Amino acid sequence: MTYGSAMAAGYDRGRGLRSRDLGRWMAAAIPYLPSAGGRILDLGAGAGRFSDALARSCGASVVACEPSAAMRAALRSNLPDASVVGGEAEAIPFLAGVFDAVWASQVVHHVKDLPAFAADLRHVLRPQGHLLIRGGFGPVKDLLLYRYFPHAWAARSAVRLTLELIAGVLAGAGFAMVDHVQVEQTFAQNAEELVKKVEARSLSPLAGLPGQAFEHGLSALRSDADNGAFAGPIVDRLDLVVFRAHHQAPAGEQDPFA
Ligand SMILES: C[S@@+](CC[C@H](N)C(=O)[O-])C[C@H]1O[C@@H](n2cnc3c(N)ncnc32)[C@H](O)[C@@H]1O
């Protein structure tokens, strides 16, 4: 999935979070974030939805790393003072041990080489630093939009990552899972907002659908919305999974802290 200019342009419209929901995410993350003076890497930062909230929540400095030039431009326009660099999760362009925490929101499913990703994370995190992964790891069939756009997820189901797989690869690189919580967020306040957000097509499974399949699902969604199928707010529940980096022994040696 390429995050080009169309995706960048619709990102905030389609995926913007309310400040109350950002607050919920930060409340869940704060026990694992450094205090003022610490450093956080916002990996695959996109348009910076979380970069500023992370910095404000704990007073640490945040560096946003994002491979797409269009998304970096959107981020700079949203947050002109942000520290932004180009780079991918499989080749994170930083020195060893410089970060106290890495925040990776809705990024892991884009990573092509998970072992390289895990090794790079371990490299840039200090010992006992935290990796915070935000994403949806529940069954796709539970998603409201799956009902309207089943092919969007069906095409990806063969490569859908499970939390067990991710945790296994991370364990091999010296990470232990220390927390897993679910956080609620309002995707849309009402049916009208739901349709507008879907129209923005900024969810990557929808962006990858052929036009006809997208229009078909959208027209069914509009029809249900017009018929009062969505009475209250549309609430999502996503996962925050936290891993801690252990001390690592040089090859062939025991690690007394592990
Ligand atoms: C769904 S967006 C999430 C953006 C942001 N983290 C957020 O939650 O708003 C996924 C982002 O991951 C980026 N991305 C895709 N492949 C990546 C990779 N291999 N390494 C790092 N980031 C990647 C995309 O360019 C995009 O900005």
PDB file of C-alpha atoms in Angstrom, residues 39-142:
ATOM      1  CA  ARG A  39      12.926  10.485  23.631  1.00  0.00           C
ATOM      2  CA  ILE A  40      10.098   8.808  21.742  1.00  0.00           C
ATOM      3  CA  LEU A  41      10.154   7.579  18.154  1.00  0.00           C
ATOM      4  CA  ASP A  42       6.780   7.839  16.382  1.00  0.00           C
ATOM      5  CA  LEU A  43       7.391   5.163  13.754  1.00  0.00           C
ATOM      6  CA  GLY A  44       5.306   5.311  10.569  1.00  0.00           C
ATOM      7  CA  ALA A  45       3.946   8.564  11.957  1.00  0.00           C
ATOM      8  CA  GLY A  46       1.726   9.322   8.962  1.00  0.00           C
ATOM      9  CA  ALA A  47       0.234  12.807   9.195  1.00  0.00           C
ATOM     10  CA  GLY A  48       1.272  13.044  12.852  1.00  0.00           C
ATOM     11  CA  ARG A  49      -2.031  12.107  14.511  1.00  0.00           C
ATOM     12  CA  PHE A  50      -0.144  11.035  17.650  1.00  0.00           C
ATOM     13  CA  SER A  51       3.188  12.899  17.444  1.00  0.00           C
ATOM     14  CA  ASP A  52       2.065  15.999  19.292  1.00  0.00           C
ATOM     15  CA  ALA A  53      -0.141  14.137  21.788  1.00  0.00           C
ATOM     16  CA  LEU A  54       2.806  11.910  22.732  1.00  0.00           C
ATOM     17  CA  ALA A  55       5.046  14.909  23.392  1.00  0.00           C
ATOM     18  CA  ARG A  56       2.389  16.768  25.379  1.00  0.00           C
ATOM     19  CA  SER A  57       1.374  13.768  27.459  1.00  0.00           C
ATOM     20  CA  CYS A  58       4.789  13.246  29.055  1.00  0.00           C
ATOM     21  CA  GLY A  59       7.042  16.154  28.049  1.00  0.00           C
ATOM     22  CA  ALA A  60       9.475  13.919  26.110  1.00  0.00           C
ATOM     23  CA  SER A  61      10.868  14.859  22.676  1.00  0.00           C
ATOM     24  CA  VAL A  62       9.238  13.068  19.773  1.00  0.00           C
ATOM     25  CA  VAL A  63      10.869  12.255  16.443  1.00  0.00           C
ATOM     26  CA  ALA A  64       8.464  11.259  13.672  1.00  0.00           C
ATOM     27  CA  CYS A  65       9.797   8.739  11.143  1.00  0.00           C
ATOM     28  CA  GLU A  66       7.725   8.179   7.994  1.00  0.00           C
ATOM     29  CA  PRO A  67       8.620   6.659   4.606  1.00  0.00           C
ATOM     30  CA  SER A  68       6.043   8.470   2.451  1.00  0.00           C
ATOM     31  CA  ALA A  69       7.041  11.953   1.275  1.00  0.00           C
ATOM     32  CA  ALA A  70       3.368  12.902   0.894  1.00  0.00           C
ATOM     33  CA  MET A  71       2.585  11.881   4.470  1.00  0.00           C
ATOM     34  CA  ARG A  72       5.673  13.713   5.742  1.00  0.00           C
ATOM     35  CA  ALA A  73       4.471  16.844   3.952  1.00  0.00           C
ATOM     36  CA  ALA A  74       1.022  16.464   5.583  1.00  0.00           C
ATOM     37  CA  LEU A  75       2.698  16.005   8.960  1.00  0.00           C
ATOM     38  CA  ARG A  76       4.855  19.128   8.506  1.00  0.00           C
ATOM     39  CA  SER A  77       1.805  21.101   7.508  1.00  0.00           C
ATOM     40  CA  ASN A  78      -0.131  19.878  10.602  1.00  0.00           C
ATOM     41  CA  LEU A  79       2.826  20.273  12.982  1.00  0.00           C
ATOM     42  CA  PRO A  80       5.324  22.816  11.608  1.00  0.00           C
ATOM     43  CA  ASP A  81       7.673  22.429  14.603  1.00  0.00           C
ATOM     44  CA  ALA A  82       7.796  18.632  14.536  1.00  0.00           C
ATOM     45  CA  SER A  83      11.044  16.767  14.073  1.00  0.00           C
ATOM     46  CA  VAL A  84      10.467  14.592  11.000  1.00  0.00           C
ATOM     47  CA  VAL A  85      12.731  12.159   9.152  1.00  0.00           C
ATOM     48  CA  GLY A  86      12.236   9.771   6.239  1.00  0.00           C
ATOM     49  CA  GLY A  87      12.727   6.077   6.971  1.00  0.00           C
ATOM     50  CA  GLU A  88      11.161   2.630   7.068  1.00  0.00           C
ATOM     51  CA  ALA A  89      10.470   0.279   9.959  1.00  0.00           C
ATOM     52  CA  GLU A  90      12.838  -2.323   8.480  1.00  0.00           C
ATOM     53  CA  ALA A  91      15.769   0.143   8.380  1.00  0.00           C
ATOM     54  CA  ILE A  92      15.204   2.677  11.155  1.00  0.00           C
ATOM     55  CA  PRO A  93      17.784   5.416  10.596  1.00  0.00           C
ATOM     56  CA  PHE A  94      18.983   6.014  14.180  1.00  0.00           C
ATOM     57  CA  LEU A  95      21.876   5.086  16.450  1.00  0.00           C
ATOM     58  CA  ALA A  96      21.729   2.344  19.076  1.00  0.00           C
ATOM     59  CA  GLY A  97      19.763   2.919  22.261  1.00  0.00           C
ATOM     60  CA  VAL A  98      18.695   6.500  21.535  1.00  0.00           C
ATOM     61  CA  PHE A  99      14.988   6.051  22.266  1.00  0.00           C
ATOM     62  CA  ASP A 100      13.186   5.350  25.546  1.00  0.00           C
ATOM     63  CA  ALA A 101       9.999   4.347  23.730  1.00  0.00           C
ATOM     64  CA  VAL A 102       8.788   3.591  20.206  1.00  0.00           C
ATOM     65  CA  TRP A 103       5.157   4.248  19.289  1.00  0.00           C
ATOM     66  CA  ALA A 104       3.976   2.311  16.215  1.00  0.00           C
ATOM     67  CA  SER A 105       0.334   3.036  15.415  1.00  0.00           C
ATOM     68  CA  GLN A 106      -1.323   1.032  12.641  1.00  0.00           C
ATOM     69  CA  VAL A 107       2.025   0.343  11.037  1.00  0.00           C
ATOM     70  CA  VAL A 108       2.920  -3.270  11.795  1.00  0.00           C
ATOM     71  CA  HIS A 109       0.593  -4.645   9.107  1.00  0.00           C
ATOM     72  CA  HIS A 110       2.613  -2.697   6.507  1.00  0.00           C
ATOM     73  CA  VAL A 111       5.952  -4.153   7.545  1.00  0.00           C
ATOM     74  CA  LYS A 112       7.315  -6.595   4.967  1.00  0.00           C
ATOM     75  CA  ASP A 113      10.236  -8.007   6.939  1.00  0.00           C
ATOM     76  CA  LEU A 114       9.160  -8.557  10.553  1.00  0.00           C
ATOM     77  CA  PRO A 115      12.481  -9.985  11.833  1.00  0.00           C
ATOM     78  CA  ALA A 116      14.365  -6.963  10.396  1.00  0.00           C
ATOM     79  CA  PHE A 117      11.793  -4.675  12.008  1.00  0.00           C
ATOM     80  CA  ALA A 118      12.188  -6.408  15.393  1.00  0.00           C
ATOM     81  CA  ALA A 119      15.991  -6.262  15.242  1.00  0.00           C
ATOM     82  CA  ASP A 120      15.921  -2.579  14.311  1.00  0.00           C
ATOM     83  CA  LEU A 121      13.523  -1.762  17.123  1.00  0.00           C
ATOM     84  CA  ARG A 122      15.775  -3.535  19.599  1.00  0.00           C
ATOM     85  CA  HIS A 123      18.730  -1.583  18.190  1.00  0.00           C
ATOM     86  CA  VAL A 124      17.234   1.894  18.605  1.00  0.00           C
ATOM     87  CA  LEU A 125      15.548   1.265  21.985  1.00  0.00           C
ATOM     88  CA  ARG A 126      17.533   1.488  25.190  1.00  0.00           C
ATOM     89  CA  PRO A 127      17.447  -1.610  27.449  1.00  0.00           C
ATOM     90  CA  GLN A 128      14.127  -1.692  29.335  1.00  0.00           C
ATOM     91  CA  GLY A 129      12.671   0.752  26.795  1.00  0.00           C
ATOM     92  CA  HIS A 130       9.109   0.190  25.592  1.00  0.00           C
ATOM     93  CA  LEU A 131       7.587  -0.588  22.236  1.00  0.00           C
ATOM     94  CA  LEU A 132       3.922   0.422  22.053  1.00  0.00           C
ATOM     95  CA  ILE A 133       1.999  -1.129  19.168  1.00  0.00           C
ATOM     96  CA  ARG A 134      -1.431   0.290  18.398  1.00  0.00           C
ATOM     97  CA  GLY A 135      -3.607  -1.662  15.992  1.00  0.00           C
ATOM     98  CA  GLY A 136      -6.591  -3.904  15.468  1.00  0.00           C
ATOM     99  CA  PHE A 137      -5.872  -7.550  16.155  1.00  0.00           C
ATOM    100  CA  GLY A 138      -9.427  -8.840  16.549  1.00  0.00           C
ATOM    101  CA  PRO A 139     -11.267 -10.834  13.834  1.00  0.00           C
ATOM    102  CA  VAL A 140     -11.949  -8.737  10.711  1.00  0.00           C
ATOM    103  CA  LYS A 141     -15.510 -10.039  10.654  1.00  0.00           C
ATOM    104  CA  ASP A 142     -16.217  -8.025  13.796  1.00  0.00           C
TER     105      ASP A 142
END
